[in-house]
Coordinates of C-alpha atoms in Angstrom, one line a residue:
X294 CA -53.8 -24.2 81.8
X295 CA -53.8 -27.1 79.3
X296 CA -57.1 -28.3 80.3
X297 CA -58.6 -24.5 80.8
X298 CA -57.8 -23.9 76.8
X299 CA -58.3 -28.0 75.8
X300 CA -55.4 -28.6 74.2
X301 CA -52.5 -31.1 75.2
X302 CA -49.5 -30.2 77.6
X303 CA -46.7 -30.6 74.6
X304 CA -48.5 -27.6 73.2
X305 CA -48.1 -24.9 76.0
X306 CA -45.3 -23.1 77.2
X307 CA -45.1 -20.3 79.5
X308 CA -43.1 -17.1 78.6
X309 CA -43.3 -13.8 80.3
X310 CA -45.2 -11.7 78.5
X311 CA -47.3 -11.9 75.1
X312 CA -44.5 -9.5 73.4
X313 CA -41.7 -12.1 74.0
X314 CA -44.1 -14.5 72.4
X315 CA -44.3 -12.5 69.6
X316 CA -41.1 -12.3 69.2
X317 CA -40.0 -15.6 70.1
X318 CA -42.1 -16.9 66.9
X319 CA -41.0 -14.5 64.5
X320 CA -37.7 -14.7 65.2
X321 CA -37.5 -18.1 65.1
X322 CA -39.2 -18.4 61.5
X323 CA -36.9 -18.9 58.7
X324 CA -37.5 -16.8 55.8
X325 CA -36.8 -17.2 51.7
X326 CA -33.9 -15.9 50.5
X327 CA -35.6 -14.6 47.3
X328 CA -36.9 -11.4 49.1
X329 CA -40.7 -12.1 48.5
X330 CA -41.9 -12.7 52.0
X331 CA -44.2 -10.9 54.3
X332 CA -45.4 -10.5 57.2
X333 CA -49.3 -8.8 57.0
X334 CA -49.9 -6.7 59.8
X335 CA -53.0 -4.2 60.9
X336 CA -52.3 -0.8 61.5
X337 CA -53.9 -1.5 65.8
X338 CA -51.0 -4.1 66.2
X339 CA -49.5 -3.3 69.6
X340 CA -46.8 -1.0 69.5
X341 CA -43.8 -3.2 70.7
X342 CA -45.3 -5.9 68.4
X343 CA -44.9 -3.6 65.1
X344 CA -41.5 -2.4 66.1
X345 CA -40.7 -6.1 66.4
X346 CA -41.7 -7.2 63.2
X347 CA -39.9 -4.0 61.6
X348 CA -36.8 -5.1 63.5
X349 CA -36.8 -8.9 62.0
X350 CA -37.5 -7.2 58.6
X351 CA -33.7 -5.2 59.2
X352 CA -32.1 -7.8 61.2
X353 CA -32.6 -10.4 58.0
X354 CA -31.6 -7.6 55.3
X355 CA -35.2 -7.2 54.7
X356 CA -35.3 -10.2 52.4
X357 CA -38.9 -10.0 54.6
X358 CA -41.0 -7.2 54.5
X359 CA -44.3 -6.3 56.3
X360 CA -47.4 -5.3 55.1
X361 CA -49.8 -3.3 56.5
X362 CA -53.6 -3.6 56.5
X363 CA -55.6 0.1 57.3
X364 CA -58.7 0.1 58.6
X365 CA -61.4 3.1 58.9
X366 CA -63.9 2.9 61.8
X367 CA -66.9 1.9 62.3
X368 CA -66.0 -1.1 60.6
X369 CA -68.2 -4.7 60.9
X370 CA -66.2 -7.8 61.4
X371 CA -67.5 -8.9 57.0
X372 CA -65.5 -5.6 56.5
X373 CA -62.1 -6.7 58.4
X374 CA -62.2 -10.0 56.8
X375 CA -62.6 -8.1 53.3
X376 CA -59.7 -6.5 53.9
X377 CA -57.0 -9.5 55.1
X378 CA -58.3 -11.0 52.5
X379 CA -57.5 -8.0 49.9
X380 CA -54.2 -7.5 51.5
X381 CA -53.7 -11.3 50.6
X382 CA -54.3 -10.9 47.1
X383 CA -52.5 -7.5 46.4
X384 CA -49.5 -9.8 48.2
X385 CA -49.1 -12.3 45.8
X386 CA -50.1 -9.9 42.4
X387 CA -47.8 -7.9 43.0
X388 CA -45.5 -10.9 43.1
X389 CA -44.7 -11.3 46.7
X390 CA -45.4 -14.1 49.0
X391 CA -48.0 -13.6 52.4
X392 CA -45.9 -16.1 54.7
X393 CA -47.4 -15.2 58.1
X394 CA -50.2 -12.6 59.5
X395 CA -50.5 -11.3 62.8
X396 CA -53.6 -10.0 64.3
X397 CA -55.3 -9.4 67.9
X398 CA -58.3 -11.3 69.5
X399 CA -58.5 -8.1 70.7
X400 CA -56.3 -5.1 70.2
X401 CA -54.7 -2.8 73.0
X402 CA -55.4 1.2 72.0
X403 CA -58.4 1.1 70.7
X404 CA -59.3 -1.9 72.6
X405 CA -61.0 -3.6 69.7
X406 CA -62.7 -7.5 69.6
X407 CA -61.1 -8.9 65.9
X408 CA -63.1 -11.5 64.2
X409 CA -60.1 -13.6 64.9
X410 CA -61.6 -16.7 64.4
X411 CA -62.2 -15.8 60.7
X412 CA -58.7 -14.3 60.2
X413 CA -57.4 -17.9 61.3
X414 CA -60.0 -19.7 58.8
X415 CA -58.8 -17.5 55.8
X416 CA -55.1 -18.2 56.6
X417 CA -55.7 -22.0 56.8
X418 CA -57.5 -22.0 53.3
X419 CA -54.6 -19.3 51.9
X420 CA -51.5 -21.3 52.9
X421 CA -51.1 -18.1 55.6
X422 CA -49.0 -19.0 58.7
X423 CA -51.4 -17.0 61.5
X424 CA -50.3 -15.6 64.6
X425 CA -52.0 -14.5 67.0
X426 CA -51.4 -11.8 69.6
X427 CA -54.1 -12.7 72.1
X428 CA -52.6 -10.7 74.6
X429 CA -56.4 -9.2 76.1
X430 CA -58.2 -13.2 75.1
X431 CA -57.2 -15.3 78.3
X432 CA -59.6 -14.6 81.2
X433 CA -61.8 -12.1 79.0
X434 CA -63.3 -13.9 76.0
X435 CA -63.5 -17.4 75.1
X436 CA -60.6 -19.4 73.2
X437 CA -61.6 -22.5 72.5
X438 CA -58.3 -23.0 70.8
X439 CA -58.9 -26.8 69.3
X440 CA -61.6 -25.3 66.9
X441 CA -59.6 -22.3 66.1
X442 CA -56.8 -24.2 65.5
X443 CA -54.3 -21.1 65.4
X444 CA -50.7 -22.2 64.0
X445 CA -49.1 -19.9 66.8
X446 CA -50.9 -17.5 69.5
X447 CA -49.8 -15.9 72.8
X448 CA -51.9 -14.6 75.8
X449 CA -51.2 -13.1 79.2
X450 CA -52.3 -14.0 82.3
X451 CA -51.7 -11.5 84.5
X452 CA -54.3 -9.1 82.8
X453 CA -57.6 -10.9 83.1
X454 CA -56.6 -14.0 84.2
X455 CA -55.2 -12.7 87.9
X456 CA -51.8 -14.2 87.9
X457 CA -48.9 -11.9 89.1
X458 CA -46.7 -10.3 86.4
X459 CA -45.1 -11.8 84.0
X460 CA -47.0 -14.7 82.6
X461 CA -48.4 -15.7 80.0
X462 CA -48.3 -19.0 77.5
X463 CA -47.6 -19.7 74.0
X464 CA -49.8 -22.2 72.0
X465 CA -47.7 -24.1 69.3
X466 CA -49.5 -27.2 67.6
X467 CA -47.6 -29.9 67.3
X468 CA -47.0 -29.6 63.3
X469 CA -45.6 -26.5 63.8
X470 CA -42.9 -27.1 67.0
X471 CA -40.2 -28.0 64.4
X472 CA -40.0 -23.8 63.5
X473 CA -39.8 -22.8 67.2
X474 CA -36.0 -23.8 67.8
X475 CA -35.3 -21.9 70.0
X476 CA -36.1 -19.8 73.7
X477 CA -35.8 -15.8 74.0
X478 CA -33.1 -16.0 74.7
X479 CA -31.5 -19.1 73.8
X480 CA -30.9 -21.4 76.7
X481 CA -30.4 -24.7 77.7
X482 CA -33.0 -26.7 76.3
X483 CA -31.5 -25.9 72.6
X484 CA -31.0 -29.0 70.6
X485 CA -28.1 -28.0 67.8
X486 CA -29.0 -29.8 64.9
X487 CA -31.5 -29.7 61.8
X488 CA -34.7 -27.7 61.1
X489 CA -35.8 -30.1 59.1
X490 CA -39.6 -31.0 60.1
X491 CA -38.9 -34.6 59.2
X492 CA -36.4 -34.9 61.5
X493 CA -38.9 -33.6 64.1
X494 CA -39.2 -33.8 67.6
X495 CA -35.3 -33.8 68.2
X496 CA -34.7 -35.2 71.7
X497 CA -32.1 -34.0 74.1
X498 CA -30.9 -35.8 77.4
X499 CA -33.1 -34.6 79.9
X500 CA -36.2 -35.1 77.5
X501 CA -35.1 -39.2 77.9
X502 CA -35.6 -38.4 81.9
X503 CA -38.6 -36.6 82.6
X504 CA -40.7 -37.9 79.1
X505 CA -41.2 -34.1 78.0
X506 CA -40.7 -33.0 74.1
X507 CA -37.8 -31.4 72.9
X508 CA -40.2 -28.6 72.5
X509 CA -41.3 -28.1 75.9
X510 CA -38.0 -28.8 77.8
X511 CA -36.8 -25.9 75.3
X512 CA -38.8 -23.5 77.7
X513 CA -38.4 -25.1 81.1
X514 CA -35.3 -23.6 81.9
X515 CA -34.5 -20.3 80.3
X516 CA -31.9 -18.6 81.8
X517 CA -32.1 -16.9 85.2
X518 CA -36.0 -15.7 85.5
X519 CA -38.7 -15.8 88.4
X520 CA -40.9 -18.5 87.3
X521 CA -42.9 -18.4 90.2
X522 CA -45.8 -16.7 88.4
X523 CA -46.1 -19.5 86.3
X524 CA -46.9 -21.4 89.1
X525 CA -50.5 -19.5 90.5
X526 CA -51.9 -20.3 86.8
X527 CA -54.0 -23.1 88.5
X528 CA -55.0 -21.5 91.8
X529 CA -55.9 -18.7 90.0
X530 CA -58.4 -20.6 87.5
X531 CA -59.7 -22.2 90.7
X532 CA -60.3 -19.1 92.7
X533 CA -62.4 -17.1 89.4
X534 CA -64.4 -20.5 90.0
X535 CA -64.7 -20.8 93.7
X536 CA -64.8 -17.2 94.5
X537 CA -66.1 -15.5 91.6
X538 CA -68.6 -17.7 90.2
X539 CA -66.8 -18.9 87.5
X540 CA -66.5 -17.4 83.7
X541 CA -69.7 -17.1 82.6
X542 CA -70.2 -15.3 85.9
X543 CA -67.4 -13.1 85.5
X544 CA -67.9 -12.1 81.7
X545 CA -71.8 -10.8 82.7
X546 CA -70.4 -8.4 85.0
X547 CA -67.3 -6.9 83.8
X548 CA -69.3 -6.9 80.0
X549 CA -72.4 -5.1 81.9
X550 CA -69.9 -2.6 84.0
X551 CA -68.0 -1.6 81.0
X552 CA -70.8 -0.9 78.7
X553 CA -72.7 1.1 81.9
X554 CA -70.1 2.9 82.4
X555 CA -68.6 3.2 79.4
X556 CA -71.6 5.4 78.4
X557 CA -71.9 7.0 81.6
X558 CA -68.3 8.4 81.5
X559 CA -68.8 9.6 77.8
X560 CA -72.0 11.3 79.0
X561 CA -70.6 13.4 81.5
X562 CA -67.7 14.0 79.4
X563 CA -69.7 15.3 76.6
X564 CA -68.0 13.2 74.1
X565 CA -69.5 9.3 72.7
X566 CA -67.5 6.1 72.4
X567 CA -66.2 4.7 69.8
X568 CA -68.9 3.4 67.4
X569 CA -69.2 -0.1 66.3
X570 CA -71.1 -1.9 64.1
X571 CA -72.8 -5.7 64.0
X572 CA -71.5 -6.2 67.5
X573 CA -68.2 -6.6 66.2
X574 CA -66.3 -5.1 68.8
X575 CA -68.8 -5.4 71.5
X576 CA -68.5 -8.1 74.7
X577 CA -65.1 -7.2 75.9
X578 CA -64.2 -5.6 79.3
X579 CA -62.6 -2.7 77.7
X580 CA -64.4 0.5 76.3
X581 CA -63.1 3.8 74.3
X582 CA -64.2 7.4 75.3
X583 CA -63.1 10.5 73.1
X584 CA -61.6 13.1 75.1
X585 CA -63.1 16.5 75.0
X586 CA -59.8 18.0 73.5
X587 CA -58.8 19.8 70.4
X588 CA -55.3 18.9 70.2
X589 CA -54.1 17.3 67.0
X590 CA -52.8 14.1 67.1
X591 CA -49.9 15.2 65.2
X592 CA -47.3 17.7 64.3
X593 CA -46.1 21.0 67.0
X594 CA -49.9 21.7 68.2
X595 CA -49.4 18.2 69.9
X596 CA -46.9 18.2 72.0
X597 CA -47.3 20.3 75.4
X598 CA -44.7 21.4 78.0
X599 CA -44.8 19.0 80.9
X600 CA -44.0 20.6 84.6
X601 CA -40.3 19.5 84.6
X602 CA -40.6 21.5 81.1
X603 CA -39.8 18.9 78.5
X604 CA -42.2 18.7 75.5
X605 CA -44.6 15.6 75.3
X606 CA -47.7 14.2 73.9
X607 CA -50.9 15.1 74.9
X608 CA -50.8 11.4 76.1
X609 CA -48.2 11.7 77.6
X610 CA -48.8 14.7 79.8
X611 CA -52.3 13.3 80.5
X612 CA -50.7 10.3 81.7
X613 CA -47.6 11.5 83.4
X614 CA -50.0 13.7 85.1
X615 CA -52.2 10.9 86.2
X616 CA -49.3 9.0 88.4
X617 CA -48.1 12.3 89.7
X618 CA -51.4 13.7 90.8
X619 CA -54.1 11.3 91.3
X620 CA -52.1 8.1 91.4
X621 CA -53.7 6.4 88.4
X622 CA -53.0 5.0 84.9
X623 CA -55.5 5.0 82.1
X624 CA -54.2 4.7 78.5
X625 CA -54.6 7.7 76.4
X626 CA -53.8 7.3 72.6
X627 CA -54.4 9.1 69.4
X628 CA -56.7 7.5 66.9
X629 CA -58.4 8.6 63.8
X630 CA -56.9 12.1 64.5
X631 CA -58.7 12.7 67.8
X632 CA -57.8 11.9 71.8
X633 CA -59.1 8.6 73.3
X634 CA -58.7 6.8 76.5
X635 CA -59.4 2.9 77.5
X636 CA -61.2 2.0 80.5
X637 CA -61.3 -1.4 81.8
X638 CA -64.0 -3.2 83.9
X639 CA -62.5 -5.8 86.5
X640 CA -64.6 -7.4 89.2
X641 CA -62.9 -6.0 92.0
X642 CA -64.7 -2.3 90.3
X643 CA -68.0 -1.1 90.2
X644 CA -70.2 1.9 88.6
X645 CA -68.4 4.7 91.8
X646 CA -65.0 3.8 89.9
X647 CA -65.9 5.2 86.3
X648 CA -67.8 7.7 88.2
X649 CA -64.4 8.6 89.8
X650 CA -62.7 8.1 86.6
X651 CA -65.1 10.7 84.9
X652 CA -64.7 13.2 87.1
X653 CA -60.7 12.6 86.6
X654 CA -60.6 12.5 83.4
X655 CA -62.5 15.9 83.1
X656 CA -60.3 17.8 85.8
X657 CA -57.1 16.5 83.5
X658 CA -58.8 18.3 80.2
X659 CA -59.3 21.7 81.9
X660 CA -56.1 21.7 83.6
X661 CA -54.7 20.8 79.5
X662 CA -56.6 23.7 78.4
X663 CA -54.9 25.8 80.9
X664 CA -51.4 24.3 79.3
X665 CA -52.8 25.0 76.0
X666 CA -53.9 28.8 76.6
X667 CA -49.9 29.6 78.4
X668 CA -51.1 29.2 81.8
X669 CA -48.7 27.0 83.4
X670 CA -50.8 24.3 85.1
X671 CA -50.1 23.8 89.1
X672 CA -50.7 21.0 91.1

């Protein structure tokens, strides 16, 4: 993995998932006791990532707070940039203190390419600890991580990168491993002992025996976990080059598949996908159709009586609904106060798949309308 991202082993550790990443930096961070810092945030970060930073906000008697950076679509990656760097500058005048952003390479629902590599360039020349959630990056765009130079950032590899569930790595420079003390949770590699960055790396025992850094020991052995998934990371970097022609081979496809039938899903749907502009969110695997529904997004008209006859989401029904009778997940999520859903091109699925998906998608809409008119909807 070191040598697929170019960066040295005492830099990469593997963790289960990008959340626990997330989380494992934040929570690790120490923060002022004068009650100025914060954490800037978009309004697309990942659900379980926003709940996170909320929760370190409580858990330290908010002497951190977050703020949050809204954005209206179509927007071009000039106008995301504009508006870190507005959110940076409201920060400090009204006499707070930006201490660390968090942003996507690209974000989950709407699946959305960030100019990322500008974010981190802003925070390096604003004194902006960045962290990145590039949960989607590995194994779908391109991190050429030396260049970017990110002071933290997470990705998973068992969405694009074909491991098996849960893996993924975390990317800590080495002027930066003094703030990550400890594991999630903490385990044995914890060295007790001062934060200080001068008196970084502290060594332990076992770091004396097999020439590893304090930092990377830390993460070897974290309590009782399966770490065989960390394990494939190299055969499955091999086989996307033996077997699949390797990445350039693998981005033409999934990027042609999802943009075909992106548009062909939306066309027989009656509906568009979400506009960009510039390119800016274009060349990812991952495309967003609106859904032919006139539910709100919010408030009573909403929520629908699923068949065991609890109320939910219209995302929720259309997803519960999905397992139950077609055996199939695709992400359905309010955005801009209409219905979307993410489809994902993988090279194991060609143009029949969003043909199927289509075809799905529109059977799931009528049968909602049925819901919505008091006809109870059958199997």
């Amino acid at each position: 993995m070191c040598e697929f991202l170019g960066v040295p082993e005492s830099t990469i550790v593997f963790v289960p998932n990008a959340t626990t990443g997330i989380n494992t930096v934040l929570r690790n961070l120490v923060w002022n006791t004068d009650g100025r810092d914060e954490i800037l945030q978009f309004d697309v970060i990942y659900g379980a990532c926003g709940k996170t930073t909320s929760y370190v906000c409580e858990a330290n008697a908010n002497i951190v707070r977050t703020r949050q950076i809204s954005l209206e679509y179509p927007m071009n990656d000039s106008g995301i940039v504009c508006a870190f760097r507005k959110a940076i500058d409201a920060s400090r005048g009204e006499g707070y203190r930006p201490r660390i952003a968090i942003f996507d390479t690209i974000s989950s629902n709407p699946a959305l390419r960030f100019p990322f590599e500008d974010l981190t360039a802003v925070c390096h020349a604003e004194g902006v600890l960045s962290l990145i959630d590039a949960a989607h990056g590995i194994g779908q765009i391109e991190l050429d991580l030396p260049s970017l130079n990110p002071d933290f950032l997470v990705s998973n590899c068992h969405k694009w990168l074909f491991t098996p569930r849960g893996c993924a790595v975390l990317y800590v420079p080495v002027r930066n491993q003094w703030m990550i003390r400890s594991t999630l949770p903490t385990s044995h590699g914890y060295v007790a002992g001062s934060s200080n960055r001068d008196q970084w790396p502290l060594k332990n025992p076992t770091d004396i025996a097999n020439g590893t850094t304090a930092f990377v020991s830390n993460f070897e052995f974290v309590g009782t976990t399966d770490n065989f998934s960390f394990l494939t990371v190299r055969t499955a970097i091999e086989w996307r080059q033996s077997v699949c022609g390797g990445e350039k081979a693998i981005r033409e496809y999934c990027r042609r598949l999802c943009r075909e039938g992106g548009q062909h899903v939306a066309e027989l749907l009656g509906t568009r996908t979400l506009e960009v502009m510039e390119g800016a969110f274009a060349k990812t695997y991952m495309v967003n159709i609106l859904l032919p529904l006139d539910r709100p997004t919010e408030g009573c008209g909403s929520q629908v009586t699923d068949e065991d006859g609890f109320d939910v989401t219209v995302g929720e029904w259309m997803q519960q609904s999905m397992i139950n009778h077609y055996r199939t997940f695709m992400p359905v999520f309010p955005f801009q106060g209409a219905w979307w859903v993410r489809l994902s091109a993988q090279i194991y699925l060609e143009q029949s798949d969003f043909e199927w998906a289509a075809q799905t998608l529109k059977k799931l809409c009528e049968r909602l309308r049925e819901v919505n008119s008091g006809v109870k909807s059958g199997k």
